[in-house]
Coordinates of C-alpha atoms in Angstrom, one line a residue:
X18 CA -4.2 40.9 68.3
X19 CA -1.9 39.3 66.0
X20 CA -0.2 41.3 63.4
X21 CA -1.6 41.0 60.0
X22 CA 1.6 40.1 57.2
X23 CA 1.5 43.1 54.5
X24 CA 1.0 40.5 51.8
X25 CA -2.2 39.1 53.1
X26 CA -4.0 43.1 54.2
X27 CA -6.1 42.9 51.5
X28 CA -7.9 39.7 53.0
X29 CA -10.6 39.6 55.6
X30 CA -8.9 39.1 59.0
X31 CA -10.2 35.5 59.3
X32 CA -8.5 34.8 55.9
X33 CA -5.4 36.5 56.5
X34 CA -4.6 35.0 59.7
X35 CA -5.4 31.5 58.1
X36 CA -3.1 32.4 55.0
X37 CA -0.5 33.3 57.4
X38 CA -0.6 30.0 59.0
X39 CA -0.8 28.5 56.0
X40 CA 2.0 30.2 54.6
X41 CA 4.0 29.7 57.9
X42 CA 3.7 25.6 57.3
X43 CA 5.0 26.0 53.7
X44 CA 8.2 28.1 54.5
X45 CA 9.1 25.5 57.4
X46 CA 7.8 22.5 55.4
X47 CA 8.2 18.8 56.1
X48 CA 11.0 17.2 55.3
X49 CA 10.0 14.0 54.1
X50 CA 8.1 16.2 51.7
X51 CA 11.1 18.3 50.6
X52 CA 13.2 15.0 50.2
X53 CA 10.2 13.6 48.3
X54 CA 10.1 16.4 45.3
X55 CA 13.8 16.7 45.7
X56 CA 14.7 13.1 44.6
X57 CA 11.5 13.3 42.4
X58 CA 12.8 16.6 40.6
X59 CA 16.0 14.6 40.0
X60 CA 14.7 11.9 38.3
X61 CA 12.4 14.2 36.2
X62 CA 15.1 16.0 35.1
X63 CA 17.2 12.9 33.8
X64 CA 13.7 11.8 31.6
X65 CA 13.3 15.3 30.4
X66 CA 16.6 15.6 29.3
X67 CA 16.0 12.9 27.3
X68 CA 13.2 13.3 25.8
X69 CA 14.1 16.8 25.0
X70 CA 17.2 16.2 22.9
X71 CA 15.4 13.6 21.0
X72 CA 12.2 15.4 20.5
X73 CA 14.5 18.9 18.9
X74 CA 16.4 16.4 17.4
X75 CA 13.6 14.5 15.0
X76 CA 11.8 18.1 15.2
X77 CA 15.7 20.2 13.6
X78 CA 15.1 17.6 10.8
X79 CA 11.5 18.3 9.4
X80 CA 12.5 21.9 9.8
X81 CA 15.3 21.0 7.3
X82 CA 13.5 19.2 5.1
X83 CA 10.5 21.8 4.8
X84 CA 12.1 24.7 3.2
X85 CA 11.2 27.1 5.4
X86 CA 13.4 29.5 6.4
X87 CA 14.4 30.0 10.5
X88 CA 14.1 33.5 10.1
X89 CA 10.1 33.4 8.4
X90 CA 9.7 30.5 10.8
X91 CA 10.4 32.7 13.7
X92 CA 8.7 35.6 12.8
X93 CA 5.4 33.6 13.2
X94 CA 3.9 31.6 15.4
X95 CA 1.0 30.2 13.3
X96 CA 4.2 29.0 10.8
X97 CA 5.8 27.5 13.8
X98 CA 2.4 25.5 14.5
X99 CA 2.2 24.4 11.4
X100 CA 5.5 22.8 11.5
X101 CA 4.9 21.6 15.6
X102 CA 1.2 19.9 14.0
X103 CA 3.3 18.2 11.4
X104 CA 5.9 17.3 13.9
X105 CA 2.8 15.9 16.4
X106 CA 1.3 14.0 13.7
X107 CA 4.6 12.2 12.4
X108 CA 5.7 11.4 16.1
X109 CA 3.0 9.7 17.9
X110 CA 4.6 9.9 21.7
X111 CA 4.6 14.0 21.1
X112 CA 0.5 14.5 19.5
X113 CA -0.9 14.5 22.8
X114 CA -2.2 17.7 24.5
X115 CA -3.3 18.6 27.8
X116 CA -5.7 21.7 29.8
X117 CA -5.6 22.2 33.0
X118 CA -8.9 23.8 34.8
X119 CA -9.0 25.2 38.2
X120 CA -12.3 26.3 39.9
X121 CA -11.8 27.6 43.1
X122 CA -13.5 26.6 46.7
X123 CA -14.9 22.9 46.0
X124 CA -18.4 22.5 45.8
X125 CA -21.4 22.3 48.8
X126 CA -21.1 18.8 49.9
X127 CA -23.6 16.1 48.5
X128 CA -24.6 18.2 45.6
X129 CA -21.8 17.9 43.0
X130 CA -21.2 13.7 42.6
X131 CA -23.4 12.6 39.8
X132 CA -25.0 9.1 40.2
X133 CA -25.0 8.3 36.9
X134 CA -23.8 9.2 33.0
X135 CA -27.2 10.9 32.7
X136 CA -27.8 11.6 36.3
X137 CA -26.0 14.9 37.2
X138 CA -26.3 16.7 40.5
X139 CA -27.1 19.7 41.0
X140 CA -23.8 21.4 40.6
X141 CA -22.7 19.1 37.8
X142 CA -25.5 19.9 35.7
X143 CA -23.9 22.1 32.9
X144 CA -22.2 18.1 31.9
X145 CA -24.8 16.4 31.6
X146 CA -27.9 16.2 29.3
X147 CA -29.4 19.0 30.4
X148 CA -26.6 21.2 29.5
X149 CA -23.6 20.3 27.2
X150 CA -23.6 16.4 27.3
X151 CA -20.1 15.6 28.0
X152 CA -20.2 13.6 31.0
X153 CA -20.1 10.2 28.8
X154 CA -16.0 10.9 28.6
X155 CA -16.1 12.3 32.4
X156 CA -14.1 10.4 35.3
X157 CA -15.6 12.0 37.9
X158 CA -14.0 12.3 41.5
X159 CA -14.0 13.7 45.2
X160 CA -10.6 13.7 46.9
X161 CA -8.5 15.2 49.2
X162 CA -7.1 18.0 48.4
X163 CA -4.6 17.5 51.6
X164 CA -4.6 21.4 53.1
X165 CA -7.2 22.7 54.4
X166 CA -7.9 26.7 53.7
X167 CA -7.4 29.4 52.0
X168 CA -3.6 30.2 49.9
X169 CA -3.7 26.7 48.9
X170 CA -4.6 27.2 45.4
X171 CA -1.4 25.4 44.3
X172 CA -2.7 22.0 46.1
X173 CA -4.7 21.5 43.0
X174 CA -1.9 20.8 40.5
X175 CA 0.2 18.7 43.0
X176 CA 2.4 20.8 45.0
X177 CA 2.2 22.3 48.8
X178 CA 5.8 23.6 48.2
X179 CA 5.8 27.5 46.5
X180 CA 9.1 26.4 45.3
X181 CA 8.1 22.9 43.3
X182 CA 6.9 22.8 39.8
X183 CA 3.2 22.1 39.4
X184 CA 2.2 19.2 37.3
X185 CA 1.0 21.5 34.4
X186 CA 4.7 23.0 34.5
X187 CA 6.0 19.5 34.2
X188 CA 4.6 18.5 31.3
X189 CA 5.0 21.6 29.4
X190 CA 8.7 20.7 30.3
X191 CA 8.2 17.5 28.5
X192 CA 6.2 18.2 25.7
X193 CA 6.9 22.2 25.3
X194 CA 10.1 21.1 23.0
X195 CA 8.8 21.6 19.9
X196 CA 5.9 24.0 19.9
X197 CA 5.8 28.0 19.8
X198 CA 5.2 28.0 23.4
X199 CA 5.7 25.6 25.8
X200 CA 2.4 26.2 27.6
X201 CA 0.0 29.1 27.9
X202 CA -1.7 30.0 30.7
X203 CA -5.4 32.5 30.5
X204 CA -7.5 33.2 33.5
X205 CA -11.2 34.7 34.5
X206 CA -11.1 37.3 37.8
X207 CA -7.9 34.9 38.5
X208 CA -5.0 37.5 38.9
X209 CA -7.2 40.1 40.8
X210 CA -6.9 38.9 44.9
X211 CA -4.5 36.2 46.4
X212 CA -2.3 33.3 45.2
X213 CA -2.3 31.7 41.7
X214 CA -3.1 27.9 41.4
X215 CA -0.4 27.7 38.7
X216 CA 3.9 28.3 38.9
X217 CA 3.7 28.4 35.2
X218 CA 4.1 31.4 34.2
X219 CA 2.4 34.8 34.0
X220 CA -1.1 34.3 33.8
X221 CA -3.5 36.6 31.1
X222 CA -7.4 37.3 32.5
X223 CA -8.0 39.4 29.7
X224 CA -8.9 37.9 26.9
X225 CA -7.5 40.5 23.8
X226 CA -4.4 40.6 26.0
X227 CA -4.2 36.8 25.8
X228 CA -5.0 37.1 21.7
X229 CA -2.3 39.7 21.2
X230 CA 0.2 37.6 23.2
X231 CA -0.6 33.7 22.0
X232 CA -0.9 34.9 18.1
X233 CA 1.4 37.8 17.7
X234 CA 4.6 37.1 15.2
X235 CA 7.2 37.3 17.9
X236 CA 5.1 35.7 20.9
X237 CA 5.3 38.2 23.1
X238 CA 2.9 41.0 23.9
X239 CA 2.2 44.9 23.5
X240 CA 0.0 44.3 27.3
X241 CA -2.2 46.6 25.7
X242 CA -6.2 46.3 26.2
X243 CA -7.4 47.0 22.7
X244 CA -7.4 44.7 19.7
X245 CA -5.2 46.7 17.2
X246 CA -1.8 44.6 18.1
X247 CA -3.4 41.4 17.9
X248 CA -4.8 43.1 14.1
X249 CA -1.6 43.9 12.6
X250 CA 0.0 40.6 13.8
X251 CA -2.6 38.5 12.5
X252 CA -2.3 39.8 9.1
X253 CA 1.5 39.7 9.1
X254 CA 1.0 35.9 9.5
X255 CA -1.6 35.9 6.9
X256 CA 0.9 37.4 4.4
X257 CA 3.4 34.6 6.1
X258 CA 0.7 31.7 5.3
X259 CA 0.2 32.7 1.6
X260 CA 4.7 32.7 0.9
X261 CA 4.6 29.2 2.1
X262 CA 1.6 27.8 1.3
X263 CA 2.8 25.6 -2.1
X264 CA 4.8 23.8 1.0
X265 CA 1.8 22.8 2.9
X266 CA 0.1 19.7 1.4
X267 CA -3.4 20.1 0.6
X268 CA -4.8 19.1 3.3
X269 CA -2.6 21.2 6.1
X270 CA -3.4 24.3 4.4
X271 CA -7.2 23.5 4.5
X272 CA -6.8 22.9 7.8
X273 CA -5.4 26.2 8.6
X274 CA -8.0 27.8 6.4
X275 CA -10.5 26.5 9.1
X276 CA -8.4 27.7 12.0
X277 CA -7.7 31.2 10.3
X278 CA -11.6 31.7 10.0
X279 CA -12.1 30.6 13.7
X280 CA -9.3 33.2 15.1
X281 CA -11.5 35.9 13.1
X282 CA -14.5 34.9 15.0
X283 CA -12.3 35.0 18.2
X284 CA -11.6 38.3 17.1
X285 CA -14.2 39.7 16.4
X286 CA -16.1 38.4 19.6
X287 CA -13.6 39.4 21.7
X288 CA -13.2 43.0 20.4
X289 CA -17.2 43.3 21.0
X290 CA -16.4 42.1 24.5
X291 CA -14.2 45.0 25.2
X292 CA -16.2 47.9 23.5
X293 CA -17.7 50.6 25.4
X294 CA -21.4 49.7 23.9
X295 CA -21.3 46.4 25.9
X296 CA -22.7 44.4 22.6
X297 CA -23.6 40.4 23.1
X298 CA -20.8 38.2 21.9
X299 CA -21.6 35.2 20.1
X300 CA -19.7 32.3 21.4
X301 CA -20.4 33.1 25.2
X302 CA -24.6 32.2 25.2
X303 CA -27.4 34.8 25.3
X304 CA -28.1 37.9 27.1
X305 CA -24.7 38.2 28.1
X306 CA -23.3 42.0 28.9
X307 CA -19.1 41.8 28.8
X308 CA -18.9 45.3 30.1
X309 CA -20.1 44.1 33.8
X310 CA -17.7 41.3 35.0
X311 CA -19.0 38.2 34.2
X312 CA -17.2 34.7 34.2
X313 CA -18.7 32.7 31.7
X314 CA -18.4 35.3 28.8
X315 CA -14.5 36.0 29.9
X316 CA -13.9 32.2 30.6
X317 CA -15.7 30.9 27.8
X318 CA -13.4 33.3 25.8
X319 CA -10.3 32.2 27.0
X320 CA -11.3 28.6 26.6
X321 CA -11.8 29.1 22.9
X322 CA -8.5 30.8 22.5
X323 CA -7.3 27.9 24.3
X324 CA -8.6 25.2 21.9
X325 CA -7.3 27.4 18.8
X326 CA -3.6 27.3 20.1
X327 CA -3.9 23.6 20.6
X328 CA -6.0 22.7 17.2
X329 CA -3.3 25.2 15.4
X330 CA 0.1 23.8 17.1
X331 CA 1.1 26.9 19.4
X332 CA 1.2 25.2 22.7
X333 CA 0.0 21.8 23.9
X334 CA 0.1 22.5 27.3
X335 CA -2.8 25.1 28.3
X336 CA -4.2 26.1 32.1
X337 CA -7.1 28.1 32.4
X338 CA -7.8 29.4 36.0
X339 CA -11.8 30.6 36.7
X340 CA -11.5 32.6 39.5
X341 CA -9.1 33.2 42.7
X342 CA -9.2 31.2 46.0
X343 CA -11.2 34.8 47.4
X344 CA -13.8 34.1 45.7
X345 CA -14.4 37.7 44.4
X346 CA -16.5 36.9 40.9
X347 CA -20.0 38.0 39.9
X348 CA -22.5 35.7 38.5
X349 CA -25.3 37.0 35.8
X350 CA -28.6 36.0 35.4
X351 CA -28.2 34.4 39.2
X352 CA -30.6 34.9 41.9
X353 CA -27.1 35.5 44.2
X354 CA -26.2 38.9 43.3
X355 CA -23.4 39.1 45.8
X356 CA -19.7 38.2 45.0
X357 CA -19.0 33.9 44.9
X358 CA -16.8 34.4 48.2
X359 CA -20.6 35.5 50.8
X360 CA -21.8 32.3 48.7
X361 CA -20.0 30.9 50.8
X362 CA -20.0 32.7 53.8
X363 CA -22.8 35.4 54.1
X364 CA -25.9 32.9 52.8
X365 CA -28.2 31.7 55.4
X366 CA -28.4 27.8 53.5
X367 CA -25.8 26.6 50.6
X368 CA -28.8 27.7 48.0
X369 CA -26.6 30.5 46.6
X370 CA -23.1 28.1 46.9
X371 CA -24.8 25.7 44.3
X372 CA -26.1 28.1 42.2
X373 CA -22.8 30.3 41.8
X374 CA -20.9 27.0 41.9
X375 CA -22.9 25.4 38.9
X376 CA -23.0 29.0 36.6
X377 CA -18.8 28.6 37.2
X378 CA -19.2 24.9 35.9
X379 CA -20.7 25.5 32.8
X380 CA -17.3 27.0 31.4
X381 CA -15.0 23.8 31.7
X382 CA -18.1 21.6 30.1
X383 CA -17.8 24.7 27.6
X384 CA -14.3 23.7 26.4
X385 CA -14.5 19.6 27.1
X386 CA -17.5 20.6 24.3
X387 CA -15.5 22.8 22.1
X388 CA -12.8 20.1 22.1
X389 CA -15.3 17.4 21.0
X390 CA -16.1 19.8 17.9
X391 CA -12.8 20.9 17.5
X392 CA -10.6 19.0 14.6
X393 CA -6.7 18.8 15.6
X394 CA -4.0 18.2 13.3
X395 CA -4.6 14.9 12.5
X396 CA -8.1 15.5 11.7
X397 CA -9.4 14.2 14.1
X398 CA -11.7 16.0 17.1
X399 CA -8.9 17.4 19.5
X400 CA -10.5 15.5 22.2
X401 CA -8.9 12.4 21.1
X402 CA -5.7 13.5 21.9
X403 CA -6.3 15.9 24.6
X404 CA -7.2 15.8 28.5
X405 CA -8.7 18.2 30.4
X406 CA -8.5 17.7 34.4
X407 CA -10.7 19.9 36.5
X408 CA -9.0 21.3 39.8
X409 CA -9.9 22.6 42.8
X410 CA -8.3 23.6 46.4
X411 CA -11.2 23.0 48.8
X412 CA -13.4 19.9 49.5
X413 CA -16.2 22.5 50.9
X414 CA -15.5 26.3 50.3
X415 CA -18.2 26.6 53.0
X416 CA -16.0 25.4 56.0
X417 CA -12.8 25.3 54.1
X418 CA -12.7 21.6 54.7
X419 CA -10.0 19.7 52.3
X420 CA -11.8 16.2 51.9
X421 CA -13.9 15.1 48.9
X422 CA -12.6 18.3 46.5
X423 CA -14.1 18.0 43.1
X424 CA -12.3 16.9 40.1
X425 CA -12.8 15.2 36.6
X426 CA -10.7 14.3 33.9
X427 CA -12.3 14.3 30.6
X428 CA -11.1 12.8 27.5
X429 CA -11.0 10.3 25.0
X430 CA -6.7 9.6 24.5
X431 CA -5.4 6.3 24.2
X432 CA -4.3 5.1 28.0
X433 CA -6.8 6.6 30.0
X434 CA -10.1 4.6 30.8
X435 CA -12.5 5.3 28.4
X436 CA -16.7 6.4 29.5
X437 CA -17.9 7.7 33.0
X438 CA -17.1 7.2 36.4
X439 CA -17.5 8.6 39.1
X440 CA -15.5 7.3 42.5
X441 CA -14.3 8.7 46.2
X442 CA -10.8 8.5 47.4
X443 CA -7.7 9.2 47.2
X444 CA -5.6 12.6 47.2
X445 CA -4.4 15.3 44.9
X446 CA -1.2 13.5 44.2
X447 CA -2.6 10.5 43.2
X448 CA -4.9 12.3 40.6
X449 CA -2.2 14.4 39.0
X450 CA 0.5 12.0 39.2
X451 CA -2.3 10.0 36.8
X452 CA -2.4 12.4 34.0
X453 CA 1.3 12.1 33.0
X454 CA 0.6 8.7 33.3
X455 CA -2.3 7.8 31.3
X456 CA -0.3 10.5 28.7
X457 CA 2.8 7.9 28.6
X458 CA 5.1 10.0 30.1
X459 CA 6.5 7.8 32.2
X460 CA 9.5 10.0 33.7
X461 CA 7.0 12.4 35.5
X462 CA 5.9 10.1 38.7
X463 CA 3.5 12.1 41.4
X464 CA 1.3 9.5 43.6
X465 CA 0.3 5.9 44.6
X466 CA -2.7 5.2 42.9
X467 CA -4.3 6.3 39.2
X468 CA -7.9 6.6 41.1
X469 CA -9.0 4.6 38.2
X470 CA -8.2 6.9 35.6
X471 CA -5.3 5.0 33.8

């Protein structure tokens, strides 16, 4: 019997010894690939460069010009997103925004391709008509995700390498210059068993955590589980708002008015999420108890704290994981009252895959939606400037397989094709390398093909 590594003991034997092989490939690596992200890195680094020094450059100025002083400005964050909005608005190349969505284990194959705009599948239901109606602005498509397996949550944003950046750490490098935070990064039952689908930093499941830490005054984070940090820093930055708020034209200040009031509902939501009484929160549907582990209350959550750091200038870089590549999430309301992972592997017929896999879905349709709704600093919907790409790191969590893995972008920015589609082919480094891409930032190459998508 072969000996089980300490850092996979947790897993099923079947799972360990496949991570361990897994694992085993990446550590000896191929060359060609090592030289690939090597020469790629290089390059990267030359167009961040850059970009960088031009981006603090033009940003140094309107801090000048504002009147604001750098120690107010640093002492809060929604100040510095009022200033990173105004930068974003004045500087075309830098109002662009992007979320990154991971979903682990795929989808059952032939149930998750829609035929049409208005034709979902059965797993891709929450998009369409039937559910939140965002599949007009949906590019739809099954690729391969290139490794087959579990511990391959990283496939999805572009690398097979532990030690390369994935694409959403990339951008953020790019267009991180001038915000609060360079990127943020929330999950749902994400951090709780196996690897991460992200290298960008810690990543938050809970969602006051995540409040406390994206909207405190100094950025960082108490890593307490109650609201009352997240309290006192949100009205230091209210008395912050009021000293310079004969700077703010008009319209800005309105603006901020309308994201102040949507952090309070945030707030308040989340704080009934957390309490002992297990009360319904608002923004996460009906009949919804957050005191039993359920992923569309927590994920719908961090999705709108999400969409508040990006309408209110804090980050523009965002990736929100729903679950772990283990599979070990609940459903409510579903017939399948076992975990999502003996969905996969304990049901007699995929019934209770598509079922789990579809309640999962109805989070990122969630945010594409809240997005639509959402107004960003130029007043228009932050979907117009934003794009959200869907990630997975299985074709079929059923069999592990790595072809036809599920993924959409969604938006409406300039440069990427506008409508549905819906198309097979390609890899997972021909989709990421597209998002940069359609984005126009043309320094950050991944990929031989846009799938369509640019």
């Amino acid at each position: 019997m072969k000996k089980i590594d300490s850092r996979f003991r947790h897993l099923p034997e079947d799972d360990a010894l496949e991570a361990m092989e897994h694992v085993k490939k990446l550590e000896a690596g191929p060359e060609a690939l090592k030289t690939y992200f090597k020469n790629d890195e290089k390059h990267d680094k030359h167009y961040r460069e850059q970009f960088v020094q031009q981006d603090r450059r033009r940003f140094m100025d309107l801090i000048a010009k504002s009147g604001i002083s750098a120690g107010l400005l640093r002492g809060s964050t929604l100040l510095g997103g009022v200033l990173a909005n105004r930068h974003a608005v004045a500087q075309s190349t830098v109002n662009k925004r992007v979320v990154f969505c991971y979903l682990n284990s795929g989808a059952a194959a032939g149930t998750w391709m829609p035929s049409s705009a208005t034709q979902m599948n059965q797993i891709t239901r929450p998009y369409g008509p039937d559910g939140y109606n965002v599949s007009g602005i949906c590019h739809f498509r099954q690729i391969d995700v290139i490794t087959s397996g579990h511990a391959t949550a990283m496939n999805s944003l572009g690398v097979t390498d532990y030690n390369s950046p994935t694409m959403d750490k990339r951008i953020a490098g790019v267009l991180g210059t001038s915000t609060p935070r360079a990127s943020i990064y929330l999950g749902a039952k994400a951090t709780t068993n196996g690897t991460l689908c992200s290298n960008i930093g810690p990543c938050t499941d809970n969602p006051t955590q995540a409040l406390s830490n994206i909207f405190s005054g100094t950025g960082g984070g108490g890593g307490g589980t109650t609201d009352n940090t997240y309290a006192l820093s949100y009205d230091a930055q209210l008395r912050a708002l009021d000293v310079i708020k004969n700077k703010l034209s008009a319209e800005e200040y309105a603006r901020y008015q309308e994201h102040v009031d949507s952090l309070k509902k945030i707030k308040t939501n989340t704080a009934a999420a957390n309490s002992s009484s297990g009360s319904t929160t608002t923004n996460c549907g009906s009949n919804i108890t957050p005191s039993v582990a359920n992923m569309q209350a927590t994920g719908k959550s961090q999705a709108d704290i999400i969409v508040a750091a990006l309408a209110c200038g804090i980050t523009k870089v965002a990736t929100l994981q729903l679950g772990n590549h283990q599979g070990d999430w609940l459903g409510h309301n579903t017939s399948w009252t076992q975990d999502a992972h003996q969905a996969c592997h304990g049901a007699p017929s995929n019934a209770a895959f598509i079922e789990m896999w579809r309640y999962l879905n109805d989070v990122p349709a969630y945010l594409i939606d809240k997005l639509r709704k959402t107004a960003g600093p130029d007043g228009q919907p932050l979907i117009n400037s934003t794009v959200v790409v869907q990630v997975t790191c299985m074709g079929n969590g059923m069999d592990h397989s790595s072809g036809n893995g599920p993924f959409i972008v969604a938006t409406q920015m300039p440069g990427f094709v506008s409508g549905y589609s819906a198309r097979q082919g390609g890899n997972v480094y021909d989709l990421n390398g597209a998002i940069p891409k359609g984005m126009g930032l043309t320094g950050i190459t991944l990929g031989t093909s846009t799938l369509g998508i640019v």
